[in-house]
PDB file of C-alpha atoms in Angstrom:
ATOM      1  CA  MET A   1       0.000   0.000   0.000  1.00  0.00           C
ATOM      2  CA  LYS A   2       1.254   3.380  -0.890  1.00  0.00           C
ATOM      3  CA  VAL A   3       0.506   6.522   1.063  1.00  0.00           C
ATOM      4  CA  MET A   4       1.701   9.820  -0.408  1.00  0.00           C
ATOM      5  CA  GLY A   5       4.186   7.951  -2.599  1.00  0.00           C
ATOM      6  CA  MET A   6       5.582   5.776   0.209  1.00  0.00           C
ATOM      7  CA  ARG A   7       5.212   1.977   0.780  1.00  0.00           C
ATOM      8  CA  LEU A   8       4.101   0.960   4.317  1.00  0.00           C
ATOM      9  CA  CYS A   9       4.852  -2.540   5.652  1.00  0.00           C
ATOM     10  CA  ASN A  10       2.114  -4.333   7.637  1.00  0.00           C
ATOM     11  CA  LYS A  11       4.078  -5.579  10.695  1.00  0.00           C
ATOM     12  CA  GLY A  12       2.418  -7.268  13.726  1.00  0.00           C
ATOM     13  CA  VAL A  13       1.584 -10.581  15.446  1.00  0.00           C
ATOM     14  CA  THR A  14      -1.137 -12.794  14.178  1.00  0.00           C
ATOM     15  CA  LEU A  15      -3.528 -14.593  16.509  1.00  0.00           C
ATOM     16  CA  ILE A  16      -1.979 -17.940  15.615  1.00  0.00           C
ATOM     17  CA  GLU A  17       1.518 -16.689  16.454  1.00  0.00           C
ATOM     18  CA  LEU A  18       0.244 -15.345  19.780  1.00  0.00           C
ATOM     19  CA  LEU A  19      -1.362 -18.667  20.646  1.00  0.00           C
ATOM     20  CA  VAL A  20       1.818 -20.571  19.732  1.00  0.00           C
ATOM     21  CA  ALA A  21       3.903 -18.245  21.906  1.00  0.00           C
ATOM     22  CA  LEU A  22       1.497 -18.657  24.822  1.00  0.00           C
ATOM     23  CA  GLY A  23       1.612 -22.427  24.402  1.00  0.00           C
ATOM     24  CA  VAL A  24       5.414 -22.511  24.427  1.00  0.00           C
ATOM     25  CA  PHE A  25       5.474 -20.196  27.460  1.00  0.00           C
ATOM     26  CA  SER A  26       2.997 -22.439  29.295  1.00  0.00           C
ATOM     27  CA  VAL A  27       5.100 -25.533  28.610  1.00  0.00           C
ATOM     28  CA  VAL A  28       8.248 -23.789  29.824  1.00  0.00           C
ATOM     29  CA  MET A  29       6.514 -22.549  32.988  1.00  0.00           C
ATOM     30  CA  ALA A  30       5.114 -26.033  33.657  1.00  0.00           C
ATOM     31  CA  MET A  31       8.619 -27.474  33.355  1.00  0.00           C
ATOM     32  CA  VAL A  32      10.029 -24.793  35.662  1.00  0.00           C
ATOM     33  CA  TYR A  33       7.267 -25.457  38.225  1.00  0.00           C
ATOM     34  CA  SER A  34       7.860 -29.214  38.030  1.00  0.00           C
ATOM     35  CA  VAL A  35      11.586 -28.757  38.632  1.00  0.00           C
ATOM     36  CA  TYR A  36      10.889 -26.293  41.474  1.00  0.00           C
ATOM     37  CA  ASN A  37       8.324 -28.616  43.081  1.00  0.00           C
ATOM     38  CA  THR A  38      10.723 -31.568  42.850  1.00  0.00           C
ATOM     39  CA  LEU A  39      13.532 -29.497  44.336  1.00  0.00           C
ATOM     40  CA  LEU A  40      11.235 -28.285  47.118  1.00  0.00           C
ATOM     41  CA  LYS A  41      10.192 -31.836  48.018  1.00  0.00           C
ATOM     42  CA  HIS A  42      13.809 -32.990  47.937  1.00  0.00           C
ATOM     43  CA  THR A  43      14.808 -30.084  50.188  1.00  0.00           C
ATOM     44  CA  MET A  44      12.018 -30.943  52.650  1.00  0.00           C
ATOM     45  CA  VAL A  45      13.181 -34.561  52.759  1.00  0.00           C
ATOM     46  CA  GLU A  46      16.814 -33.557  53.283  1.00  0.00           C
ATOM     47  CA  ARG A  47      15.794 -31.075  55.973  1.00  0.00           C
ATOM     48  CA  LYS A  48      13.736 -33.702  57.819  1.00  0.00           C
ATOM     49  CA  VAL A  49      16.591 -36.231  57.592  1.00  0.00           C
ATOM     50  CA  ALA A  50      19.082 -33.663  58.907  1.00  0.00           C
ATOM     51  CA  LYS A  51      16.740 -32.657  61.745  1.00  0.00           C
ATOM     52  CA  THR A  52      16.168 -36.287  62.706  1.00  0.00           C
ATOM     53  CA  GLU A  53      19.908 -36.970  62.784  1.00  0.00           C
ATOM     54  CA  LEU A  54      20.486 -33.890  64.956  1.00  0.00           C
ATOM     55  CA  ASP A  55      17.662 -34.867  67.307  1.00  0.00           C
ATOM     56  CA  VAL A  56      19.056 -38.387  67.608  1.00  0.00           C
ATOM     57  CA  VAL A  57      22.515 -37.104  68.529  1.00  0.00           C
ATOM     58  CA  ASN A  58      21.087 -34.606  71.024  1.00  0.00           C
ATOM     59  CA  VAL A  59      18.924 -37.251  72.705  1.00  0.00           C
ATOM     60  CA  ILE A  60      20.849 -40.538  72.499  1.00  0.00           C
ATOM     61  CA  TRP A  61      24.002 -39.131  74.102  1.00  0.00           C
ATOM     62  CA  PRO A  62      22.249 -37.718  77.238  1.00  0.00           C
ATOM     63  CA  LEU A  63      20.019 -40.818  77.429  1.00  0.00           C
ATOM     64  CA  THR A  64      23.102 -43.043  77.281  1.00  0.00           C
ATOM     65  CA  LYS A  65      24.827 -41.088  80.047  1.00  0.00           C
ATOM     66  CA  GLU A  66      21.717 -41.152  82.217  1.00  0.00           C
ATOM     67  CA  ILE A  67      21.259 -44.916  81.828  1.00  0.00           C
ATOM     68  CA  GLN A  68      24.912 -45.376  82.777  1.00  0.00           C
ATOM     69  CA  THR A  69      24.235 -43.537  86.059  1.00  0.00           C
ATOM     70  CA  ALA A  70      21.376 -45.889  87.035  1.00  0.00           C
ATOM     71  CA  GLY A  71      21.840 -46.793  90.689  1.00  0.00           C
ATOM     72  CA  PHE A  72      24.413 -44.033  91.274  1.00  0.00           C
ATOM     73  CA  GLY A  73      24.240 -42.854  94.887  1.00  0.00           C
ATOM     74  CA  VAL A  74      21.271 -45.028  95.878  1.00  0.00           C
ATOM     75  CA  SER A  75      21.220 -47.969  98.229  1.00  0.00           C
ATOM     76  CA  SER A  76      21.011 -51.599  97.155  1.00  0.00           C
ATOM     77  CA  SER A  77      17.359 -51.638  98.291  1.00  0.00           C
ATOM     78  CA  VAL A  78      16.373 -49.293  95.430  1.00  0.00           C
ATOM     79  CA  VAL A  79      15.696 -50.718  91.956  1.00  0.00           C
ATOM     80  CA  PRO A  80      18.190 -48.841  89.749  1.00  0.00           C
ATOM     81  CA  ILE A  81      16.465 -49.249  86.379  1.00  0.00           C
ATOM     82  CA  THR A  82      13.323 -50.931  85.106  1.00  0.00           C
ATOM     83  CA  TRP A  83      10.875 -51.062  82.226  1.00  0.00           C
ATOM     84  CA  ASP A  84       7.191 -50.571  83.075  1.00  0.00           C
ATOM     85  CA  ASP A  85       5.124 -52.756  80.715  1.00  0.00           C
ATOM     86  CA  THR A  86       1.853 -51.096  81.702  1.00  0.00           C
ATOM     87  CA  THR A  87       2.988 -47.576  80.745  1.00  0.00           C
ATOM     88  CA  ASP A  88       5.897 -48.411  78.382  1.00  0.00           C
ATOM     89  CA  GLU A  89       8.253 -46.268  80.457  1.00  0.00           C
ATOM     90  CA  LEU A  90      11.956 -46.589  81.150  1.00  0.00           C
ATOM     91  CA  ILE A  91      12.508 -45.656  84.808  1.00  0.00           C
ATOM     92  CA  ILE A  92      15.966 -44.698  86.101  1.00  0.00           C
ATOM     93  CA  ASN A  93      16.658 -44.112  89.809  1.00  0.00           C
ATOM     94  CA  SER A  94      19.859 -42.223  90.573  1.00  0.00           C
ATOM     95  CA  THR A  95      21.116 -39.229  92.536  1.00  0.00           C
ATOM     96  CA  ALA A  96      22.740 -38.060  89.280  1.00  0.00           C
ATOM     97  CA  ALA A  97      19.542 -38.085  87.185  1.00  0.00           C
ATOM     98  CA  GLY A  98      18.171 -34.777  88.467  1.00  0.00           C
ATOM     99  CA  ASP A  99      18.289 -31.304  86.961  1.00  0.00           C
ATOM    100  CA  SER A 100      19.864 -29.674  90.017  1.00  0.00           C
ATOM    101  CA  LYS A 101      23.417 -28.335  89.729  1.00  0.00           C
ATOM    102  CA  HIS A 102      24.280 -30.546  92.731  1.00  0.00           C
ATOM    103  CA  ALA A 103      23.018 -33.808  91.174  1.00  0.00           C
ATOM    104  CA  GLY A 104      25.755 -36.438  91.158  1.00  0.00           C
ATOM    105  CA  LYS A 105      27.968 -34.837  93.804  1.00  0.00           C
ATOM    106  CA  TRP A 106      29.606 -37.220  96.282  1.00  0.00           C
ATOM    107  CA  SER A 107      32.517 -37.469  98.707  1.00  0.00           C
ATOM    108  CA  TYR A 108      34.490 -40.035 100.634  1.00  0.00           C
ATOM    109  CA  ILE A 109      33.908 -39.657 104.362  1.00  0.00           C
ATOM    110  CA  GLY A 110      37.040 -39.103 106.405  1.00  0.00           C
ATOM    111  CA  ALA A 111      37.832 -38.845 110.089  1.00  0.00           C
ATOM    112  CA  SER A 112      35.154 -37.115 112.204  1.00  0.00           C
ATOM    113  CA  CYS A 113      32.815 -37.419 109.164  1.00  0.00           C
ATOM    114  CA  ALA A 114      34.693 -34.868 107.093  1.00  0.00           C
ATOM    115  CA  VAL A 115      33.569 -34.497 103.456  1.00  0.00           C
ATOM    116  CA  THR A 116      34.620 -32.358 100.485  1.00  0.00           C
ATOM    117  CA  GLY A 117      32.827 -30.936  97.462  1.00  0.00           C
ATOM    118  CA  LEU A 118      29.292 -31.187  98.885  1.00  0.00           C
ATOM    119  CA  PRO A 119      27.072 -28.132  99.423  1.00  0.00           C
ATOM    120  CA  ASP A 120      26.966 -27.115 103.089  1.00  0.00           C
ATOM    121  CA  THR A 121      24.155 -24.556 103.056  1.00  0.00           C
ATOM    122  CA  ALA A 122      20.472 -25.396 103.617  1.00  0.00           C
ATOM    123  CA  PRO A 123      18.335 -26.504 101.923  1.00  0.00           C
ATOM    124  CA  ASP A 124      20.886 -28.090  99.563  1.00  0.00           C
ATOM    125  CA  ASN A 125      23.063 -29.724 102.211  1.00  0.00           C
ATOM    126  CA  THR A 126      21.222 -33.037 102.673  1.00  0.00           C
ATOM    127  CA  VAL A 127      23.211 -36.221 102.010  1.00  0.00           C
ATOM    128  CA  ALA A 128      22.815 -39.995 102.046  1.00  0.00           C
ATOM    129  CA  VAL A 129      25.552 -42.201 103.487  1.00  0.00           C
ATOM    130  CA  ILE A 130      26.027 -45.549 101.731  1.00  0.00           C
ATOM    131  CA  ASN A 131      28.233 -48.480 102.652  1.00  0.00           C
ATOM    132  CA  ILE A 132      31.054 -48.687 100.129  1.00  0.00           C
ATOM    133  CA  LEU A 133      31.075 -52.502 100.146  1.00  0.00           C
ATOM    134  CA  ASP A 134      27.435 -53.581  99.787  1.00  0.00           C
ATOM    135  CA  LYS A 135      25.665 -50.267  98.978  1.00  0.00           C
ATOM    136  CA  SER A 136      23.440 -50.569 102.029  1.00  0.00           C
ATOM    137  CA  LEU A 137      22.018 -47.297 103.337  1.00  0.00           C
ATOM    138  CA  LEU A 138      23.711 -46.184 106.570  1.00  0.00           C
ATOM    139  CA  ALA A 139      21.942 -42.857 106.914  1.00  0.00           C
ATOM    140  CA  GLN A 140      19.014 -40.876 105.508  1.00  0.00           C
ATOM    141  CA  SER A 141      16.303 -43.469 105.948  1.00  0.00           C
ATOM    142  CA  PRO A 142      12.968 -43.225 107.798  1.00  0.00           C
ATOM    143  CA  THR A 143      14.588 -44.672 110.931  1.00  0.00           C
ATOM    144  CA  VAL A 144      17.627 -42.369 110.912  1.00  0.00           C
ATOM    145  CA  SER A 145      17.679 -38.674 111.720  1.00  0.00           C
ATOM    146  CA  VAL A 146      18.323 -36.151 108.949  1.00  0.00           C
ATOM    147  CA  VAL A 147      21.972 -36.107 107.876  1.00  0.00           C
ATOM    148  CA  THR A 148      23.361 -32.832 106.559  1.00  0.00           C
ATOM    149  CA  VAL A 149      26.661 -31.169 105.773  1.00  0.00           C
ATOM    150  CA  SER A 150      27.541 -28.324 108.132  1.00  0.00           C
ATOM    151  CA  GLY A 151      29.377 -25.139 107.293  1.00  0.00           C
ATOM    152  CA  SER A 152      32.664 -26.720 108.335  1.00  0.00           C
ATOM    153  CA  SER A 153      32.171 -29.581 105.807  1.00  0.00           C
ATOM    154  CA  PHE A 154      31.387 -32.281 108.322  1.00  0.00           C
ATOM    155  CA  ILE A 155      28.366 -34.593 108.322  1.00  0.00           C
ATOM    156  CA  THR A 156      25.999 -33.804 111.179  1.00  0.00           C
ATOM    157  CA  PRO A 157      25.118 -35.787 113.223  1.00  0.00           C
ATOM    158  CA  CYS A 158      28.286 -37.846 112.871  1.00  0.00           C
ATOM    159  CA  ASP A 159      28.474 -41.583 113.442  1.00  0.00           C
ATOM    160  CA  SER A 160      31.785 -43.440 113.424  1.00  0.00           C
ATOM    161  CA  SER A 161      30.258 -46.084 111.112  1.00  0.00           C
ATOM    162  CA  TYR A 162      30.020 -43.434 108.374  1.00  0.00           C
ATOM    163  CA  GLU A 163      33.787 -43.040 108.149  1.00  0.00           C
ATOM    164  CA  ASP A 164      35.520 -44.644 105.120  1.00  0.00           C
ATOM    165  CA  ASN A 165      32.187 -44.869 103.291  1.00  0.00           C
ATOM    166  CA  ILE A 166      30.586 -42.496 100.748  1.00  0.00           C
ATOM    167  CA  ALA A 167      28.184 -39.563 101.073  1.00  0.00           C
ATOM    168  CA  TYR A 168      25.962 -38.634  98.128  1.00  0.00           C
ATOM    169  CA  TRP A 169      23.987 -35.439  97.679  1.00  0.00           C
ATOM    170  CA  ILE A 170      20.220 -36.043  97.591  1.00  0.00           C
ATOM    171  CA  PRO A 171      17.315 -33.737  96.629  1.00  0.00           C
ATOM    172  CA  ASP A 172      15.744 -33.322 100.070  1.00  0.00           C
ATOM    173  CA  THR A 173      15.236 -34.926 103.467  1.00  0.00           C
ATOM    174  CA  THR A 174      12.501 -37.299 102.274  1.00  0.00           C
ATOM    175  CA  THR A 175      13.797 -38.282  98.819  1.00  0.00           C
ATOM    176  CA  PRO A 176      17.093 -40.203  98.609  1.00  0.00           C
ATOM    177  CA  TYR A 177      17.287 -40.106  94.783  1.00  0.00           C
ATOM    178  CA  TYR A 178      15.935 -38.624  91.565  1.00  0.00           C
ATOM    179  CA  GLN A 179      13.762 -40.566  89.182  1.00  0.00           C
ATOM    180  CA  ALA A 180      14.095 -40.023  85.429  1.00  0.00           C
ATOM    181  CA  ARG A 181      11.410 -41.450  83.156  1.00  0.00           C
ATOM    182  CA  TYR A 182      11.421 -41.852  79.362  1.00  0.00           C
ATOM    183  CA  SER A 183       8.100 -42.493  77.680  1.00  0.00           C
ATOM    184  CA  LEU A 184       6.118 -42.041  74.475  1.00  0.00           C
ATOM    185  CA  GLU A 185       3.659 -39.238  75.134  1.00  0.00           C
ATOM    186  CA  PRO A 186       0.814 -37.937  72.914  1.00  0.00           C
ATOM    187  CA  TYR A 187       0.586 -34.406  71.585  1.00  0.00           C
ATOM    188  CA  VAL A 188      -2.214 -32.593  73.387  1.00  0.00           C
ATOM    189  CA  ALA A 189      -3.741 -29.682  71.471  1.00  0.00           C
ATOM    190  CA  PRO A 190      -4.102 -26.732  71.638  1.00  0.00           C
ATOM    191  CA  GLY A 191      -1.097 -26.093  73.892  1.00  0.00           C
ATOM    192  CA  ASP A 192       0.896 -28.978  72.404  1.00  0.00           C
ATOM    193  CA  PRO A 193      -0.189 -29.445  68.772  1.00  0.00           C
ATOM    194  CA  LYS A 194       1.218 -32.233  66.653  1.00  0.00           C
ATOM    195  CA  PRO A 195       3.687 -31.007  63.989  1.00  0.00           C
ATOM    196  CA  THR A 196       2.023 -31.135  60.567  1.00  0.00           C
ATOM    197  CA  ILE A 197       4.843 -33.269  59.195  1.00  0.00           C
ATOM    198  CA  CYS A 198       4.284 -36.081  61.728  1.00  0.00           C
ATOM    199  CA  ALA A 199       2.490 -39.251  60.673  1.00  0.00           C
ATOM    200  CA  ILE A 200       1.847 -40.325  64.280  1.00  0.00           C
ATOM    201  CA  ASN A 201       0.648 -38.581  67.409  1.00  0.00           C
ATOM    202  CA  THR A 202       3.467 -39.552  69.790  1.00  0.00           C
ATOM    203  CA  LYS A 203       6.853 -38.127  70.803  1.00  0.00           C
ATOM    204  CA  LEU A 204       9.626 -39.379  73.084  1.00  0.00           C
ATOM    205  CA  SER A 205       9.552 -37.379  76.310  1.00  0.00           C
ATOM    206  CA  ARG A 206      11.513 -37.257  79.564  1.00  0.00           C
ATOM    207  CA  SER A 207      10.657 -36.365  83.131  1.00  0.00           C
ATOM    208  CA  SER A 208      13.052 -35.852  86.017  1.00  0.00           C
ATOM    209  CA  ARG A 209      11.682 -35.569  89.509  1.00  0.00           C
ATOM    210  CA  ALA A 210      12.208 -36.344  93.115  1.00  0.00           C
ATOM    211  CA  SER A 211      10.054 -39.360  93.967  1.00  0.00           C
ATOM    212  CA  THR A 212       7.543 -37.249  95.900  1.00  0.00           C
ATOM    213  CA  SER A 213       6.977 -34.566  93.243  1.00  0.00           C
ATOM    214  CA  ALA A 214       4.613 -34.540  90.270  1.00  0.00           C
ATOM    215  CA  THR A 215       5.631 -35.978  86.902  1.00  0.00           C
ATOM    216  CA  LEU A 216       6.154 -33.369  84.175  1.00  0.00           C
ATOM    217  CA  TYR A 217       7.179 -34.705  80.775  1.00  0.00           C
ATOM    218  CA  ARG A 218       9.253 -32.601  78.369  1.00  0.00           C
ATOM    219  CA  PRO A 219       9.478 -33.560  74.671  1.00  0.00           C
ATOM    220  CA  LEU A 220      12.807 -34.814  73.299  1.00  0.00           C
ATOM    221  CA  ILE A 221      12.088 -36.076  69.748  1.00  0.00           C
ATOM    222  CA  ASP A 222       9.009 -35.493  67.609  1.00  0.00           C
ATOM    223  CA  CYS A 223       7.299 -38.106  65.413  1.00  0.00           C
ATOM    224  CA  VAL A 224       8.414 -41.218  67.358  1.00  0.00           C
ATOM    225  CA  LEU A 225       6.568 -44.418  66.461  1.00  0.00           C
ATOM    226  CA  HIS A 226       8.068 -46.873  68.976  1.00  0.00           C
ATOM    227  CA  PHE A 227      10.300 -46.960  72.063  1.00  0.00           C
ATOM    228  CA  GLU A 228      11.367 -50.117  73.901  1.00  0.00           C
ATOM    229  CA  VAL A 229      14.137 -51.504  76.113  1.00  0.00           C
ATOM    230  CA  LYS A 230      15.775 -54.921  76.543  1.00  0.00           C
ATOM    231  CA  PHE A 231      17.983 -56.068  79.447  1.00  0.00           C
ATOM    232  CA  GLY A 232      21.301 -57.904  79.077  1.00  0.00           C
ATOM    233  CA  CYS A 233      22.366 -60.423  81.730  1.00  0.00           C
ATOM    234  CA  ILE A 234      25.914 -61.767  82.080  1.00  0.00           C
ATOM    235  CA  ASP A 235      26.410 -65.017  83.998  1.00  0.00           C
ATOM    236  CA  SER A 236      29.464 -66.190  85.962  1.00  0.00           C
ATOM    237  CA  SER A 237      31.022 -67.748  82.867  1.00  0.00           C
ATOM    238  CA  GLY A 238      30.664 -64.525  80.859  1.00  0.00           C
ATOM    239  CA  GLY A 239      27.689 -65.664  78.786  1.00  0.00           C
ATOM    240  CA  LEU A 240      25.268 -62.966  77.647  1.00  0.00           C
ATOM    241  CA  THR A 241      21.509 -63.440  77.359  1.00  0.00           C
ATOM    242  CA  TRP A 242      18.727 -60.885  76.935  1.00  0.00           C
ATOM    243  CA  ARG A 243      15.405 -60.406  78.684  1.00  0.00           C
ATOM    244  CA  ASN A 244      12.270 -58.287  78.428  1.00  0.00           C
ATOM    245  CA  ASP A 245      12.606 -57.410  82.124  1.00  0.00           C
ATOM    246  CA  ARG A 246      15.439 -56.686  84.578  1.00  0.00           C
ATOM    247  CA  PHE A 247      15.235 -59.960  86.550  1.00  0.00           C
ATOM    248  CA  CYS A 248      18.453 -61.824  85.698  1.00  0.00           C
ATOM    249  CA  GLY A 249      18.308 -64.471  88.440  1.00  0.00           C
ATOM    250  CA  THR A 250      21.839 -65.569  89.372  1.00  0.00           C
ATOM    251  CA  ALA A 251      23.308 -63.585  86.464  1.00  0.00           C
ATOM    252  CA  THR A 252      24.185 -59.880  86.690  1.00  0.00           C
ATOM    253  CA  LEU A 253      22.223 -57.140  84.983  1.00  0.00           C
ATOM    254  CA  SER A 254      24.962 -55.430  82.962  1.00  0.00           C
ATOM    255  CA  LEU A 255      23.572 -54.043  79.715  1.00  0.00           C
ATOM    256  CA  ILE A 256      20.602 -52.099  78.390  1.00  0.00           C
ATOM    257  CA  LYS A 257      19.626 -52.017  74.721  1.00  0.00           C
ATOM    258  CA  ILE A 258      17.254 -49.257  73.659  1.00  0.00           C
ATOM    259  CA  GLY A 259      15.234 -49.359  70.436  1.00  0.00           C
ATOM    260  CA  ILE A 260      13.619 -46.278  68.899  1.00  0.00           C
ATOM    261  CA  ILE A 261      11.751 -45.834  65.601  1.00  0.00           C
ATOM    262  CA  VAL A 262      11.490 -42.194  64.499  1.00  0.00           C
ATOM    263  CA  GLN A 263      10.005 -40.661  61.351  1.00  0.00           C
ATOM    264  CA  ASN A 264      12.691 -39.671  58.880  1.00  0.00           C
ATOM    265  CA  SER A 265      10.832 -38.019  55.967  1.00  0.00           C
ATOM    266  CA  PRO A 266       7.705 -36.084  54.941  1.00  0.00           C
ATOM    267  CA  ARG A 267       4.907 -38.032  53.230  1.00  0.00           C
ATOM    268  CA  ARG A 268       5.887 -39.639  49.930  1.00  0.00           C
ATOM    269  CA  ASP A 269       4.007 -41.454  47.164  1.00  0.00           C
ATOM    270  CA  MET A 270       6.107 -44.621  47.439  1.00  0.00           C
ATOM    271  CA  MET A 271       5.485 -47.018  50.313  1.00  0.00           C
ATOM    272  CA  VAL A 272       7.866 -48.861  52.634  1.00  0.00           C
ATOM    273  CA  SER A 273       7.620 -52.363  54.125  1.00  0.00           C
ATOM    274  CA  PRO A 274       4.560 -52.991  56.360  1.00  0.00           C
ATOM    275  CA  THR A 275       6.750 -53.845  59.390  1.00  0.00           C
ATOM    276  CA  ILE A 276       9.941 -52.565  60.992  1.00  0.00           C
ATOM    277  CA  THR A 277      12.050 -54.997  63.040  1.00  0.00           C
ATOM    278  CA  LEU A 278      14.024 -54.130  66.161  1.00  0.00           C
ATOM    279  CA  PHE A 279      16.319 -56.354  68.286  1.00  0.00           C
ATOM    280  CA  GLU A 280      16.655 -58.896  65.493  1.00  0.00           C
ATOM    281  CA  ASP A 281      19.899 -60.341  66.876  1.00  0.00           C
ATOM    282  CA  LEU A 282      18.860 -60.679  70.544  1.00  0.00           C
ATOM    283  CA  LEU A 283      18.350 -64.129  72.074  1.00  0.00           C
ATOM    284  CA  ASP A 284      16.966 -65.076  75.484  1.00  0.00           C
ATOM    285  CA  ALA A 285      18.284 -67.817  77.806  1.00  0.00           C
ATOM    286  CA  SER A 286      16.428 -70.522  75.845  1.00  0.00           C
ATOM    287  CA  GLY A 287      17.838 -69.314  72.512  1.00  0.00           C
ATOM    288  CA  SER A 288      14.543 -67.801  71.352  1.00  0.00           C
ATOM    289  CA  SER A 289      14.578 -64.540  69.441  1.00  0.00           C
ATOM    290  CA  LEU A 290      13.455 -61.352  71.212  1.00  0.00           C
ATOM    291  CA  LYS A 291      12.986 -59.433  67.975  1.00  0.00           C
ATOM    292  CA  ARG A 292      10.142 -56.936  67.837  1.00  0.00           C
ATOM    293  CA  ASP A 293       8.135 -56.523  64.620  1.00  0.00           C
ATOM    294  CA  VAL A 294       6.462 -53.104  64.706  1.00  0.00           C
ATOM    295  CA  PRO A 295       3.563 -52.898  62.199  1.00  0.00           C
ATOM    296  CA  LEU A 296       2.914 -49.820  60.082  1.00  0.00           C
ATOM    297  CA  SER A 297      -0.513 -48.640  58.995  1.00  0.00           C
ATOM    298  CA  GLU A 298      -1.127 -47.999  55.295  1.00  0.00           C
ATOM    299  CA  GLU A 299      -0.700 -44.269  55.893  1.00  0.00           C
ATOM    300  CA  GLU A 300       2.504 -44.742  57.927  1.00  0.00           C
ATOM    301  CA  ARG A 301       4.009 -46.740  55.064  1.00  0.00           C
ATOM    302  CA  HIS A 302       4.176 -43.510  53.024  1.00  0.00           C
ATOM    303  CA  TYR A 303       6.962 -42.254  55.330  1.00  0.00           C
ATOM    304  CA  LYS A 304      10.594 -43.262  55.813  1.00  0.00           C
ATOM    305  CA  TRP A 305      11.549 -44.416  59.329  1.00  0.00           C
ATOM    306  CA  ARG A 306      14.867 -44.521  61.149  1.00  0.00           C
ATOM    307  CA  GLU A 307      15.568 -47.489  63.454  1.00  0.00           C
ATOM    308  CA  ILE A 308      17.910 -46.684  66.333  1.00  0.00           C
ATOM    309  CA  GLU A 309      19.457 -49.388  68.519  1.00  0.00           C
ATOM    310  CA  GLN A 310      21.993 -48.549  71.205  1.00  0.00           C
ATOM    311  CA  THR A 311      23.663 -50.885  73.707  1.00  0.00           C
ATOM    312  CA  ILE A 312      24.635 -49.227  76.999  1.00  0.00           C
ATOM    313  CA  THR A 313      26.743 -50.569  79.870  1.00  0.00           C
ATOM    314  CA  LEU A 314      25.295 -50.135  83.359  1.00  0.00           C
ATOM    315  CA  ARG A 315      28.436 -48.810  85.024  1.00  0.00           C
ATOM    316  CA  ASN A 316      27.035 -48.781  88.568  1.00  0.00           C
ATOM    317  CA  GLN A 317      25.815 -52.380  88.353  1.00  0.00           C
ATOM    318  CA  GLU A 318      29.233 -53.880  87.623  1.00  0.00           C
TER     319      GLU A 318
END
């Protein structure tokens, strides 16, 4: 077309070209979204795995140390460690299991009942005196008057039978030890809502209390499916057998094996095996397996799970 002697070119975008461009753009954006969504899911999985590993390290190490202190500073009449089948709780009795800065303090008792390193100011100056040979309780029982450490670092009242034995710090005049409990506890909304990522409604929790105080559980690891304990008994010939309870008969309770199953991923499309096995290599005195097959629901099979098994020596039972 000519206008005033000049030729004008008709330049522009046709409808078909516009539709093709929009189609190509849509395909590219769909590919970008797919890559982003895949990367996001992968990042969530990696983050959950990393968090689980960190939680395991932060919990297993203190739990191991606390189990090793079972029976520390308590008399032979006190059960040092047990598993409660009715509540599925691990119960540890020890003077070192408390949250007080004085928990675990002890001293040899010298001449005139002299001690060192124990607090000597009320109300933190109460101690138990335990026979060094058989762990019998010499003082701080219902039939013995209150035993404390005076400002001059001597046990008051003093008895000559206390000398050359051991004094342990205890929480108060009526409680000769702390009790630590580990248990699976439910999330209780609204003050304790379940994390959205969790497939189950239980967490591993811990309480530490003097035996006369109320139990208050504090969460340790989220999304825990199972928690259980086995007991290792060593006989006079050095043979090792395992039990579901702490009663070893003529053998000596020497080992604890804990088993924990914790969620290790967000929900996925693929499914895992319908059961998870713990304690597969443990045998009892008759040679029977003590393995535990933990079933998973159909929904729980859409998550990855981490099995944790840890064998711990009971130092104070040797």
